[in-house]
Amino acid sequence: MENHHVTKLEISLSALKHNYHYLKNKTKPGTKTLAVVKAFAYGLEPVNIAKTLEKEGVDYFGVAYADEGIKLRENGIKTPILVLHAQVSNYDLLIKHNLEPNIYSLYTLKQFIAFAKENHLEDYPIHLKFNSGLNRLGFNIDEVEELIQLVQHNKNIKIVSAFSHIAASEDLNEKEFTEKQISTFNSIITVLRSKLKHHFVVHMSNTSGVINYPNAHFDMVRLGIGLYGFGNDTEETAKLKNVASLKSVISQIRTVKKGDSISYNMAFTAQKEEKIAIIPIGHADGFSRPLGCGNGYVTIHGQKAYTSGNICMDMILVNVTNIDCKEGDEVVIFNNQQTVEEFATICHTISYEILTAISQRIKKTFI
Ligand SMILES: *Cc1c(COP(=O)(O)O)cnc(C)c1O
């Protein structure tokens, strides 16, 4: 169904391409890239983003769950897709859509091997994930022996990559911890290489790993937030281009008198006559409640209009007393990375959550 919503997210595919090449150029020639397009490509739009990156020559896509991979396949994406949090109950779907599971435990490995055997699969590509310190998904180092015994002579599956994930790649205060993770992973890889005689791809770095840890680039890097314009500090972010701009329009303007309360629960009372604009974006769209009561703002004709009172589910109220504007005028929620970072700080979160919280009902357009 076509989306007629007036609040829209403009996505710059040329900025996306710039960011992809900027990050790829930080790796040595021949290093492969996996573009992470999970969670609707971080709240933006996965299909056009994946199509654009596929044309730029990305080697792999990464999604979190099967459905996300299926959506890409149904829209014609041919590049291999790694399902980072593959579920045992979805193995049949993965096979059907030519998606490659992350196998991260002895349990998932045994389940997948049994499934592959039952379905007479041959050399089905799988990826092994190792825990090097994040303590999230992954085999522990002491499980490597048993793992090797299970896979060594198995013809139903084929290990195409081995990977790990860094806990604090963006934080140079944790350099010692990260270097330890890298060396733990290196020793796992050494054992794997000695036992598995065929070639497999090794990968560990997310965006910040690409920026901070060249010794963790290995054969492939996994690019997420950087593609969408955010580095690990303001300096790196400045070298990336802004991909997403969120815009809306003024639905109504009203004047309130001194003593009138504004929005739900009388959280704000006007101290003088004020002009209030109502904008069709709310907390259900990702404009989070901590941005209410004057903490957050939108931009109208280049001027900041701060929120007035509580954020509602479908709309916000902003103070436009000193802004020359009328109903129907354009409203910019954000059109640069700094504003997103600022909103993230106000909401005690990170840019990732501000982007992924952008609701699906917001219209996506491409420039
Ligand atoms: C989400 C994710 C990434 C991407 O991380 P960014 O910090 O967004 O670059 C990479 N690897 C794994 C395993 C992930 O879950």
PDB file of N, CA, C and O and ligand atoms in Angstrom, residues 34 36 38 42 84 102 129 136 163-165 169 204-209 222-228 352, ligand 1:
ATOM      1  N   LEU A  34      30.762  -6.479   4.539  1.00  0.00           N
ATOM      2  CA  LEU A  34      29.411  -6.959   4.823  1.00  0.00           C
ATOM      3  C   LEU A  34      28.630  -5.737   5.297  1.00  0.00           C
ATOM      4  O   LEU A  34      29.062  -5.052   6.230  1.00  0.00           O
ATOM      5  N   VAL A  36      25.531  -4.205   7.132  1.00  0.00           N
ATOM      6  CA  VAL A  36      24.513  -4.629   8.096  1.00  0.00           C
ATOM      7  C   VAL A  36      23.241  -3.816   7.829  1.00  0.00           C
ATOM      8  O   VAL A  36      23.240  -2.584   7.929  1.00  0.00           O
ATOM      9  N   LYS A  38      20.157  -4.835   9.195  1.00  0.00           N
ATOM     10  CA  LYS A  38      19.143  -5.335  10.140  1.00  0.00           C
ATOM     11  C   LYS A  38      18.249  -4.182  10.611  1.00  0.00           C
ATOM     12  O   LYS A  38      18.603  -3.004  10.435  1.00  0.00           O
ATOM     13  N   TYR A  42      18.636  -0.023  10.050  1.00  0.00           N
ATOM     14  CA  TYR A  42      18.721   0.944  11.157  1.00  0.00           C
ATOM     15  C   TYR A  42      17.589   1.965  11.096  1.00  0.00           C
ATOM     16  O   TYR A  42      17.777   3.164  11.344  1.00  0.00           O
ATOM     17  N   LEU A  84      22.354 -13.003  11.425  1.00  0.00           N
ATOM     18  CA  LEU A  84      23.210 -12.909  12.615  1.00  0.00           C
ATOM     19  C   LEU A  84      22.611 -13.553  13.863  1.00  0.00           C
ATOM     20  O   LEU A  84      23.332 -13.981  14.751  1.00  0.00           O
ATOM     21  N   ASN A 102      24.126 -17.790  11.143  1.00  0.00           N
ATOM     22  CA  ASN A 102      25.172 -17.721  12.148  1.00  0.00           C
ATOM     23  C   ASN A 102      24.910 -18.889  13.098  1.00  0.00           C
ATOM     24  O   ASN A 102      23.829 -18.995  13.669  1.00  0.00           O
ATOM     25  N   LYS A 129      30.228 -18.260  14.989  1.00  0.00           N
ATOM     26  CA  LYS A 129      30.538 -17.074  15.796  1.00  0.00           C
ATOM     27  C   LYS A 129      31.193 -17.473  17.113  1.00  0.00           C
ATOM     28  O   LYS A 129      30.741 -18.392  17.792  1.00  0.00           O
ATOM     29  N   ARG A 136      28.054 -12.387  24.556  1.00  0.00           N
ATOM     30  CA  ARG A 136      26.716 -12.450  23.959  1.00  0.00           C
ATOM     31  C   ARG A 136      26.679 -13.764  23.178  1.00  0.00           C
ATOM     32  O   ARG A 136      27.081 -14.785  23.725  1.00  0.00           O
ATOM     33  N   PHE A 163      33.694 -15.725  12.872  1.00  0.00           N
ATOM     34  CA  PHE A 163      33.718 -14.327  13.282  1.00  0.00           C
ATOM     35  C   PHE A 163      33.510 -14.133  14.770  1.00  0.00           C
ATOM     36  O   PHE A 163      33.168 -15.049  15.506  1.00  0.00           O
ATOM     37  N   SER A 164      33.765 -12.884  15.178  1.00  0.00           N
ATOM     38  CA  SER A 164      33.551 -12.495  16.565  1.00  0.00           C
ATOM     39  C   SER A 164      33.112 -11.032  16.569  1.00  0.00           C
ATOM     40  O   SER A 164      33.028 -10.402  15.507  1.00  0.00           O
ATOM     41  N   HIS A 165      32.798 -10.506  17.733  1.00  0.00           N
ATOM     42  CA  HIS A 165      32.271  -9.142  17.798  1.00  0.00           C
ATOM     43  C   HIS A 165      32.936  -8.418  18.972  1.00  0.00           C
ATOM     44  O   HIS A 165      33.092  -8.999  20.045  1.00  0.00           O
ATOM     45  N   SER A 169      34.456  -1.273  20.661  1.00  0.00           N
ATOM     46  CA  SER A 169      35.375  -0.813  19.608  1.00  0.00           C
ATOM     47  C   SER A 169      35.410   0.702  19.489  1.00  0.00           C
ATOM     48  O   SER A 169      36.383   1.273  19.004  1.00  0.00           O
ATOM     49  N   MET A 204      35.657  -9.538  12.235  1.00  0.00           N
ATOM     50  CA  MET A 204      35.472  -9.155  13.626  1.00  0.00           C
ATOM     51  C   MET A 204      34.969  -7.721  13.813  1.00  0.00           C
ATOM     52  O   MET A 204      34.269  -7.428  14.774  1.00  0.00           O
ATOM     53  N   SER A 205      35.322  -6.824  12.877  1.00  0.00           N
ATOM     54  CA  SER A 205      35.107  -5.387  13.126  1.00  0.00           C
ATOM     55  C   SER A 205      33.757  -4.866  12.666  1.00  0.00           C
ATOM     56  O   SER A 205      33.340  -5.118  11.535  1.00  0.00           O
ATOM     57  N   ASN A 206      33.118  -4.094  13.520  1.00  0.00           N
ATOM     58  CA  ASN A 206      31.981  -3.261  13.120  1.00  0.00           C
ATOM     59  C   ASN A 206      32.547  -1.907  12.666  1.00  0.00           C
ATOM     60  O   ASN A 206      33.765  -1.757  12.501  1.00  0.00           O
ATOM     61  N   THR A 207      31.689  -0.910  12.487  1.00  0.00           N
ATOM     62  CA  THR A 207      32.145   0.402  12.009  1.00  0.00           C
ATOM     63  C   THR A 207      33.305   0.949  12.841  1.00  0.00           C
ATOM     64  O   THR A 207      34.341   1.348  12.294  1.00  0.00           O
ATOM     65  N   SER A 208      33.146   0.976  14.164  1.00  0.00           N
ATOM     66  CA  SER A 208      34.200   1.553  15.007  1.00  0.00           C
ATOM     67  C   SER A 208      35.455   0.711  14.992  1.00  0.00           C
ATOM     68  O   SER A 208      36.563   1.231  15.159  1.00  0.00           O
ATOM     69  N   GLY A 209      35.294  -0.584  14.794  1.00  0.00           N
ATOM     70  CA  GLY A 209      36.467  -1.445  14.646  1.00  0.00           C
ATOM     71  C   GLY A 209      37.238  -1.071  13.382  1.00  0.00           C
ATOM     72  O   GLY A 209      38.475  -1.070  13.375  1.00  0.00           O
ATOM     73  N   ARG A 222      32.333  -5.596   8.963  1.00  0.00           N
ATOM     74  CA  ARG A 222      30.865  -5.498   8.981  1.00  0.00           C
ATOM     75  C   ARG A 222      30.462  -4.050   9.264  1.00  0.00           C
ATOM     76  O   ARG A 222      30.663  -3.538  10.360  1.00  0.00           O
ATOM     77  N   LEU A 223      29.919  -3.412   8.237  1.00  0.00           N
ATOM     78  CA  LEU A 223      29.609  -1.989   8.336  1.00  0.00           C
ATOM     79  C   LEU A 223      28.144  -1.759   8.651  1.00  0.00           C
ATOM     80  O   LEU A 223      27.268  -2.203   7.910  1.00  0.00           O
ATOM     81  N   GLY A 224      27.876  -1.074   9.742  1.00  0.00           N
ATOM     82  CA  GLY A 224      26.505  -0.745  10.110  1.00  0.00           C
ATOM     83  C   GLY A 224      26.328   0.762  10.186  1.00  0.00           C
ATOM     84  O   GLY A 224      26.200   1.448   9.156  1.00  0.00           O
ATOM     85  N   ILE A 225      26.390   1.281  11.393  1.00  0.00           N
ATOM     86  CA  ILE A 225      26.054   2.690  11.656  1.00  0.00           C
ATOM     87  C   ILE A 225      26.835   3.670  10.768  1.00  0.00           C
ATOM     88  O   ILE A 225      26.311   4.721  10.396  1.00  0.00           O
ATOM     89  N   GLY A 226      28.054   3.320  10.413  1.00  0.00           N
ATOM     90  CA  GLY A 226      28.870   4.213   9.583  1.00  0.00           C
ATOM     91  C   GLY A 226      28.261   4.436   8.210  1.00  0.00           C
ATOM     92  O   GLY A 226      28.334   5.537   7.644  1.00  0.00           O
ATOM     93  N   LEU A 227      27.634   3.400   7.671  1.00  0.00           N
ATOM     94  CA  LEU A 227      26.973   3.545   6.362  1.00  0.00           C
ATOM     95  C   LEU A 227      25.896   4.610   6.437  1.00  0.00           C
ATOM     96  O   LEU A 227      25.620   5.316   5.469  1.00  0.00           O
ATOM     97  N   TYR A 228      25.273   4.693   7.616  1.00  0.00           N
ATOM     98  CA  TYR A 228      24.140   5.607   7.789  1.00  0.00           C
ATOM     99  C   TYR A 228      24.580   6.974   8.326  1.00  0.00           C
ATOM    100  O   TYR A 228      23.747   7.788   8.698  1.00  0.00           O
ATOM    101  N   TYR A 352      22.109   5.037  17.347  1.00  0.00           N
ATOM    102  CA  TYR A 352      21.497   3.801  16.852  1.00  0.00           C
ATOM    103  C   TYR A 352      20.009   3.743  17.233  1.00  0.00           C
ATOM    104  O   TYR A 352      19.164   3.379  16.427  1.00  0.00           O
TER     105      TYR A 352
HETATM  106  C1  LIG B   1      24.833  -4.687  14.356  1.00  0.00           C
HETATM  107  C2  LIG B   1      26.094  -5.427  14.175  1.00  0.00           C
HETATM  108  C3  LIG B   1      27.165  -4.862  13.447  1.00  0.00           C
HETATM  109  C4  LIG B   1      27.181  -3.439  12.948  1.00  0.00           C
HETATM  110  O1  LIG B   1      27.691  -2.610  13.964  1.00  0.00           O
HETATM  111  P1  LIG B   1      27.865  -1.029  13.739  1.00  0.00           P
HETATM  112  O2  LIG B   1      28.422  -0.560  15.037  1.00  0.00           O
HETATM  113  O3  LIG B   1      26.513  -0.492  13.476  1.00  0.00           O
HETATM  114  O4  LIG B   1      28.789  -0.847  12.596  1.00  0.00           O
HETATM  115  C5  LIG B   1      28.258  -5.664  13.188  1.00  0.00           C
HETATM  116  N1  LIG B   1      28.328  -6.930  13.652  1.00  0.00           N
HETATM  117  C6  LIG B   1      27.334  -7.491  14.380  1.00  0.00           C
HETATM  118  C7  LIG B   1      27.484  -8.876  14.880  1.00  0.00           C
HETATM  119  C8  LIG B   1      26.196  -6.752  14.680  1.00  0.00           C
HETATM  120  O5  LIG B   1      25.226  -7.302  15.417  1.00  0.00           O
END
